[in-house]
Every structure is written in structure tokens, then in C-alpha cells.
PDB file of C-alpha atoms in Angstrom:
ATOM      1  CA  UNK A  98       4.990 -25.677  89.179  1.00 51.00           C
ATOM      2  CA  UNK A  99       5.077 -23.630  92.367  1.00 49.00           C
ATOM      3  CA  UNK A 100       7.086 -20.940  90.569  1.00 52.00           C
ATOM      4  CA  UNK A 101       4.371 -20.740  87.874  1.00 51.00           C
ATOM      5  CA  UNK A 102       1.621 -20.421  90.480  1.00 50.00           C
ATOM      6  CA  UNK A 103       3.588 -17.767  92.387  1.00 47.00           C
ATOM      7  CA  UNK A 104       4.216 -15.792  89.182  1.00 47.00           C
ATOM      8  CA  UNK A 105       0.516 -15.999  88.298  1.00 47.00           C
ATOM      9  CA  UNK A 106      -0.434 -14.799  91.769  1.00 46.00           C
ATOM     10  CA  UNK A 107       2.000 -11.891  91.574  1.00 45.00           C
ATOM     11  CA  UNK A 108       0.706 -10.905  88.139  1.00 47.00           C
ATOM     12  CA  UNK A 109      -2.852 -11.017  89.472  1.00 49.00           C
ATOM     13  CA  UNK A 110      -1.883  -9.025  92.575  1.00 48.00           C
ATOM     14  CA  UNK A 111      -0.210  -6.414  90.381  1.00 47.00           C
ATOM     15  CA  UNK A 112      -3.405  -5.943  88.394  1.00 44.00           C
ATOM     16  CA  UNK A 113      -5.371  -5.488  91.616  1.00 43.00           C
ATOM     17  CA  UNK A 114      -2.916  -2.853  92.822  1.00 40.00           C
ATOM     18  CA  UNK A 115      -3.235  -0.929  89.545  1.00 40.00           C
ATOM     19  CA  UNK A 116      -7.030  -0.967  89.708  1.00 40.00           C
ATOM     20  CA  UNK A 117      -7.101  -0.067  93.400  1.00 40.00           C
ATOM     21  CA  UNK A 118      -4.661   2.798  92.824  1.00 39.00           C
ATOM     22  CA  UNK A 119      -6.971   4.565  90.310  1.00 37.00           C
ATOM     23  CA  UNK A 120      -8.321   7.778  91.870  1.00 38.00           C
ATOM     24  CA  UNK A 121     -12.055   8.283  92.211  1.00 41.00           C
ATOM     25  CA  UNK A 122     -11.780  11.273  89.873  1.00 42.00           C
ATOM     26  CA  UNK A 123     -10.728   8.905  87.077  1.00 38.00           C
ATOM     27  CA  UNK A 124     -14.164   7.297  86.969  1.00 50.00           C
ATOM     28  CA  UNK A 125     -15.425   6.859  83.447  1.00 72.00           C
ATOM     29  CA  UNK A 126     -18.124   9.398  82.674  1.00 87.00           C
ATOM     30  CA  UNK A 127     -18.322   8.740  78.925  1.00 92.00           C
ATOM     31  CA  UNK A 128     -22.033   8.746  78.104  1.00 93.00           C
ATOM     32  CA  UNK A 129     -24.906  10.853  76.842  1.00 95.00           C
ATOM     33  CA  UNK A 130     -26.679  12.658  79.693  1.00 96.00           C
ATOM     34  CA  UNK A 131     -30.189  13.970  79.095  1.00 96.00           C
ATOM     35  CA  UNK A 132     -32.385  16.199  81.182  1.00 97.00           C
ATOM     36  CA  UNK A 133     -34.235  19.461  81.506  1.00 96.00           C
ATOM     37  CA  UNK A 134     -33.061  23.032  81.950  1.00 95.00           C
ATOM     38  CA  UNK A 135     -35.512  25.484  83.558  1.00 94.00           C
ATOM     39  CA  UNK A 136     -34.800  29.198  83.119  1.00 93.00           C
ATOM     40  CA  UNK A 137     -36.445  32.325  84.538  1.00 93.00           C
ATOM     41  CA  UNK A 138     -38.964  34.236  82.437  1.00 88.00           C
ATOM     42  CA  UNK A 139     -37.713  36.740  79.879  1.00 84.00           C
ATOM     43  CA  UNK A 140     -39.493  40.082  79.276  1.00 82.00           C
ATOM     44  CA  UNK A 141     -40.541  38.911  75.803  1.00 76.00           C
ATOM     45  CA  UNK A 142     -41.495  35.316  76.672  1.00 74.00           C
ATOM     46  CA  UNK A 143     -44.745  33.811  77.915  1.00 69.00           C
ATOM     47  CA  UNK A 144     -43.277  32.160  80.999  1.00 67.00           C
ATOM     48  CA  UNK A 145     -40.390  30.191  82.382  1.00 76.00           C
ATOM     49  CA  UNK A 146     -38.485  28.201  79.824  1.00 80.00           C
ATOM     50  CA  UNK A 147     -38.420  24.451  80.407  1.00 88.00           C
ATOM     51  CA  UNK A 148     -36.371  22.832  77.661  1.00 91.00           C
ATOM     52  CA  UNK A 149     -34.419  19.672  76.922  1.00 93.00           C
ATOM     53  CA  UNK A 150     -30.636  19.581  77.335  1.00 96.00           C
ATOM     54  CA  UNK A 151     -28.234  16.867  76.224  1.00 97.00           C
ATOM     55  CA  UNK A 152     -24.621  16.632  77.410  1.00 97.00           C
ATOM     56  CA  UNK A 153     -22.224  14.235  75.694  1.00 96.00           C
ATOM     57  CA  UNK A 154     -18.958  13.227  77.355  1.00 95.00           C
ATOM     58  CA  UNK A 155     -16.589  11.238  75.192  1.00 93.00           C
ATOM     59  CA  UNK A 156     -12.895  10.696  75.829  1.00 89.00           C
ATOM     60  CA  UNK A 157     -12.637  13.770  78.056  1.00 86.00           C
ATOM     61  CA  UNK A 158     -14.412  15.983  75.491  1.00 94.00           C
ATOM     62  CA  UNK A 159     -17.633  17.625  76.677  1.00 97.00           C
ATOM     63  CA  UNK A 160     -20.228  19.140  74.374  1.00 98.00           C
ATOM     64  CA  UNK A 161     -23.869  19.993  74.828  1.00 97.00           C
ATOM     65  CA  UNK A 162     -27.017  21.043  73.030  1.00 97.00           C
ATOM     66  CA  UNK A 163     -30.025  22.768  74.567  1.00 91.00           C
ATOM     67  CA  UNK A 164     -33.291  23.339  72.720  1.00 86.00           C
ATOM     68  CA  UNK A 165     -34.446  26.981  72.673  1.00 86.00           C
ATOM     69  CA  UNK A 166     -38.125  27.538  71.885  1.00 78.00           C
ATOM     70  CA  UNK A 167     -39.576  31.010  71.683  1.00 73.00           C
ATOM     71  CA  UNK A 168     -43.226  31.631  70.866  1.00 66.00           C
ATOM     72  CA  UNK A 169     -42.428  33.847  67.873  1.00 64.00           C
ATOM     73  CA  UNK A 170     -39.859  31.452  66.365  1.00 61.00           C
ATOM     74  CA  UNK A 171     -41.043  29.049  63.663  1.00 64.00           C
ATOM     75  CA  UNK A 172     -38.415  26.385  64.414  1.00 72.00           C
ATOM     76  CA  UNK A 173     -36.447  25.803  67.605  1.00 75.00           C
ATOM     77  CA  UNK A 174     -32.762  26.675  67.235  1.00 81.00           C
ATOM     78  CA  UNK A 175     -30.401  24.816  69.570  1.00 91.00           C
ATOM     79  CA  UNK A 176     -27.968  26.470  71.935  1.00 95.00           C
ATOM     80  CA  UNK A 177     -24.680  24.644  71.563  1.00 97.00           C
ATOM     81  CA  UNK A 178     -21.476  24.673  73.498  1.00 98.00           C
ATOM     82  CA  UNK A 179     -18.509  22.900  74.995  1.00 98.00           C
ATOM     83  CA  UNK A 180     -17.438  22.108  78.482  1.00 97.00           C
ATOM     84  CA  UNK A 181     -14.829  20.737  80.805  1.00 96.00           C
ATOM     85  CA  UNK A 182     -14.546  18.212  83.615  1.00 95.00           C
ATOM     86  CA  UNK A 183     -12.496  18.651  86.757  1.00 94.00           C
ATOM     87  CA  UNK A 184     -12.992  15.672  89.046  1.00 92.00           C
ATOM     88  CA  UNK A 185     -16.716  15.602  89.866  1.00 93.00           C
ATOM     89  CA  UNK A 186     -17.262  19.161  88.577  1.00 96.00           C
ATOM     90  CA  UNK A 187     -18.585  20.033  85.132  1.00 97.00           C
ATOM     91  CA  UNK A 188     -18.641  23.442  83.439  1.00 98.00           C
ATOM     92  CA  UNK A 189     -20.489  24.300  80.228  1.00 98.00           C
ATOM     93  CA  UNK A 190     -20.212  27.400  78.030  1.00 98.00           C
ATOM     94  CA  UNK A 191     -22.197  28.072  74.897  1.00 98.00           C
ATOM     95  CA  UNK A 192     -24.254  30.496  72.894  1.00 96.00           C
ATOM     96  CA  UNK A 193     -27.425  30.893  70.874  1.00 94.00           C
ATOM     97  CA  UNK A 194     -28.401  33.290  68.099  1.00 91.00           C
ATOM     98  CA  UNK A 195     -31.523  33.865  66.043  1.00 84.00           C
ATOM     99  CA  UNK A 196     -32.535  36.990  64.106  1.00 77.00           C
ATOM    100  CA  UNK A 197     -32.087  39.998  66.453  1.00 80.00           C
ATOM    101  CA  UNK A 198     -31.735  37.948  69.668  1.00 87.00           C
ATOM    102  CA  UNK A 199     -28.714  36.156  71.063  1.00 92.00           C
ATOM    103  CA  UNK A 200     -27.203  35.056  74.345  1.00 95.00           C
ATOM    104  CA  UNK A 201     -24.107  33.663  76.000  1.00 97.00           C
ATOM    105  CA  UNK A 202     -24.599  30.859  78.516  1.00 97.00           C
ATOM    106  CA  UNK A 203     -22.586  29.438  81.402  1.00 98.00           C
ATOM    107  CA  UNK A 204     -23.659  26.496  83.537  1.00 98.00           C
ATOM    108  CA  UNK A 205     -21.801  24.497  86.173  1.00 98.00           C
ATOM    109  CA  UNK A 206     -22.509  21.638  88.505  1.00 97.00           C
ATOM    110  CA  UNK A 207     -21.219  18.484  90.106  1.00 96.00           C
ATOM    111  CA  UNK A 208     -21.783  14.807  89.438  1.00 94.00           C
ATOM    112  CA  UNK A 209     -23.336  12.592  92.075  1.00 93.00           C
ATOM    113  CA  UNK A 210     -23.442   8.995  90.889  1.00 88.00           C
ATOM    114  CA  UNK A 211     -25.064   9.074  87.424  1.00 90.00           C
ATOM    115  CA  UNK A 212     -26.453  12.624  87.380  1.00 95.00           C
ATOM    116  CA  UNK A 213     -25.317  16.237  87.626  1.00 96.00           C
ATOM    117  CA  UNK A 214     -27.298  19.214  88.912  1.00 97.00           C
ATOM    118  CA  UNK A 215     -26.615  22.367  86.907  1.00 98.00           C
ATOM    119  CA  UNK A 216     -26.926  26.081  87.744  1.00 98.00           C
ATOM    120  CA  UNK A 217     -26.043  28.986  85.532  1.00 98.00           C
ATOM    121  CA  UNK A 218     -27.005  32.084  83.625  1.00 97.00           C
ATOM    122  CA  UNK A 219     -27.894  33.220  80.149  1.00 95.00           C
ATOM    123  CA  UNK A 220     -26.986  36.801  79.228  1.00 96.00           C
ATOM    124  CA  UNK A 221     -29.373  37.885  76.465  1.00 94.00           C
ATOM    125  CA  UNK A 222     -29.236  40.746  73.986  1.00 93.00           C
ATOM    126  CA  UNK A 223     -32.543  41.640  72.341  1.00 87.00           C
ATOM    127  CA  UNK A 224     -32.917  44.741  70.196  1.00 82.00           C
ATOM    128  CA  UNK A 225     -30.033  46.504  71.954  1.00 85.00           C
ATOM    129  CA  UNK A 226     -31.243  45.638  75.484  1.00 90.00           C
ATOM    130  CA  UNK A 227     -29.509  43.137  77.805  1.00 93.00           C
ATOM    131  CA  UNK A 228     -31.154  40.675  80.187  1.00 91.00           C
ATOM    132  CA  UNK A 229     -29.645  38.026  82.447  1.00 94.00           C
ATOM    133  CA  UNK A 230     -31.693  35.092  83.619  1.00 93.00           C
ATOM    134  CA  UNK A 231     -30.898  32.239  85.963  1.00 96.00           C
ATOM    135  CA  UNK A 232     -31.231  28.595  84.939  1.00 96.00           C
ATOM    136  CA  UNK A 233     -31.190  25.307  86.844  1.00 97.00           C
ATOM    137  CA  UNK A 234     -31.478  21.726  85.704  1.00 97.00           C
ATOM    138  CA  UNK A 235     -30.423  18.131  85.970  1.00 97.00           C
ATOM    139  CA  UNK A 236     -28.894  15.758  83.446  1.00 97.00           C
ATOM    140  CA  UNK A 237     -28.837  11.983  83.967  1.00 96.00           C
ATOM    141  CA  UNK A 238     -27.034   9.075  82.392  1.00 92.00           C
ATOM    142  CA  UNK A 239     -29.472   6.265  81.589  1.00 85.00           C
ATOM    143  CA  UNK A 240     -29.018   2.885  83.200  1.00 81.00           C
ATOM    144  CA  UNK A 241     -27.054   0.486  81.027  1.00 70.00           C
ATOM    145  CA  UNK A 242     -29.064  -2.634  80.278  1.00 56.00           C
ATOM    146  CA  UNK A 243     -27.150  -5.737  79.246  1.00 54.00           C
ATOM    147  CA  UNK A 244     -28.993  -8.128  76.979  1.00 53.00           C
ATOM    148  CA  UNK A 245     -28.382 -11.871  77.065  1.00 61.00           C
ATOM    149  CA  UNK A 246     -25.404 -12.712  74.865  1.00 59.00           C
ATOM    150  CA  UNK A 247     -24.146  -9.092  74.787  1.00 54.00           C
ATOM    151  CA  UNK A 248     -20.502  -8.525  75.632  1.00 58.00           C
ATOM    152  CA  UNK A 249     -19.944  -6.318  78.678  1.00 52.00           C
TER     153      UNK A 249
END
């Protein structure tokens, strides 16, 4: 009986060692993060752009979508892109195109708990002219709410 208890204790201790040995960078970030991206005014826009951004992290794959609304556009066309994670750091790269306007975007930031602050630029081309504008924003993972009877 003592041998069984000792084996059980060793098996339990081994599991603790494995969990304790996981680096902080291996934290699970899989979730949908939502927030707002605020960008400087463009020469052909009414003011600063404040638009929704959604970042999805799933199994190490990062993708995002950012709504782009311009006053002369009938329907908003999303900017879409991919990204990468390196520890707490996140990098996003994407593009947007509509009619005679387009841009390439790059944003980066770092996670702190359940959110990441982003900074970056959009390099626009409009009618043969180029403009670069700065953008900042924050994306947050919502709190997970467990309902009674739900498996964790």
C-alpha cells in the first residue's frame, strides 16, 4: 500500500514539475481580442479615424480585421492581415484597397495581462500621391464567464 501511495505522490509531483517548468511566454493567448484603432487625419478625410479592430489568435496563428470607413465610400471595406507572436510581443501586417485608394499597414505592441496596446503606420496611395499616418489602439480579451454546470 505504501508503494502505491509513493507512486501516486511521485506521479503527482511530476505533473507539478511539468506545469511549473512552463515558461511565461507559453501562456495561452488563444482568444478574440476587440478594440479600437485611432489613426491621424488623412488629407481627404473629415478627421481622425476611430474604427473597430478585431484580432484573433488561434493555435499560434494570428489574423486581424479592421473596419475602414471613408465618407465617400458607400460600404466599409475591412483591412485584413496576419500577424505573429514572440513572447509578449505581437506584430500585425495587412492591407486595404478600394477603388483608387489603397494602403499597407504595420502595427506592433505588447501584451499586458488580457490586453495589448498597438502602435503603427498606414502608408496610403491615393491618386498617385503617398501619405503615411500614425495609428494607436488597444485590443482586449473579454473576461471568461463560467455558467453553472459548464465545464471549465
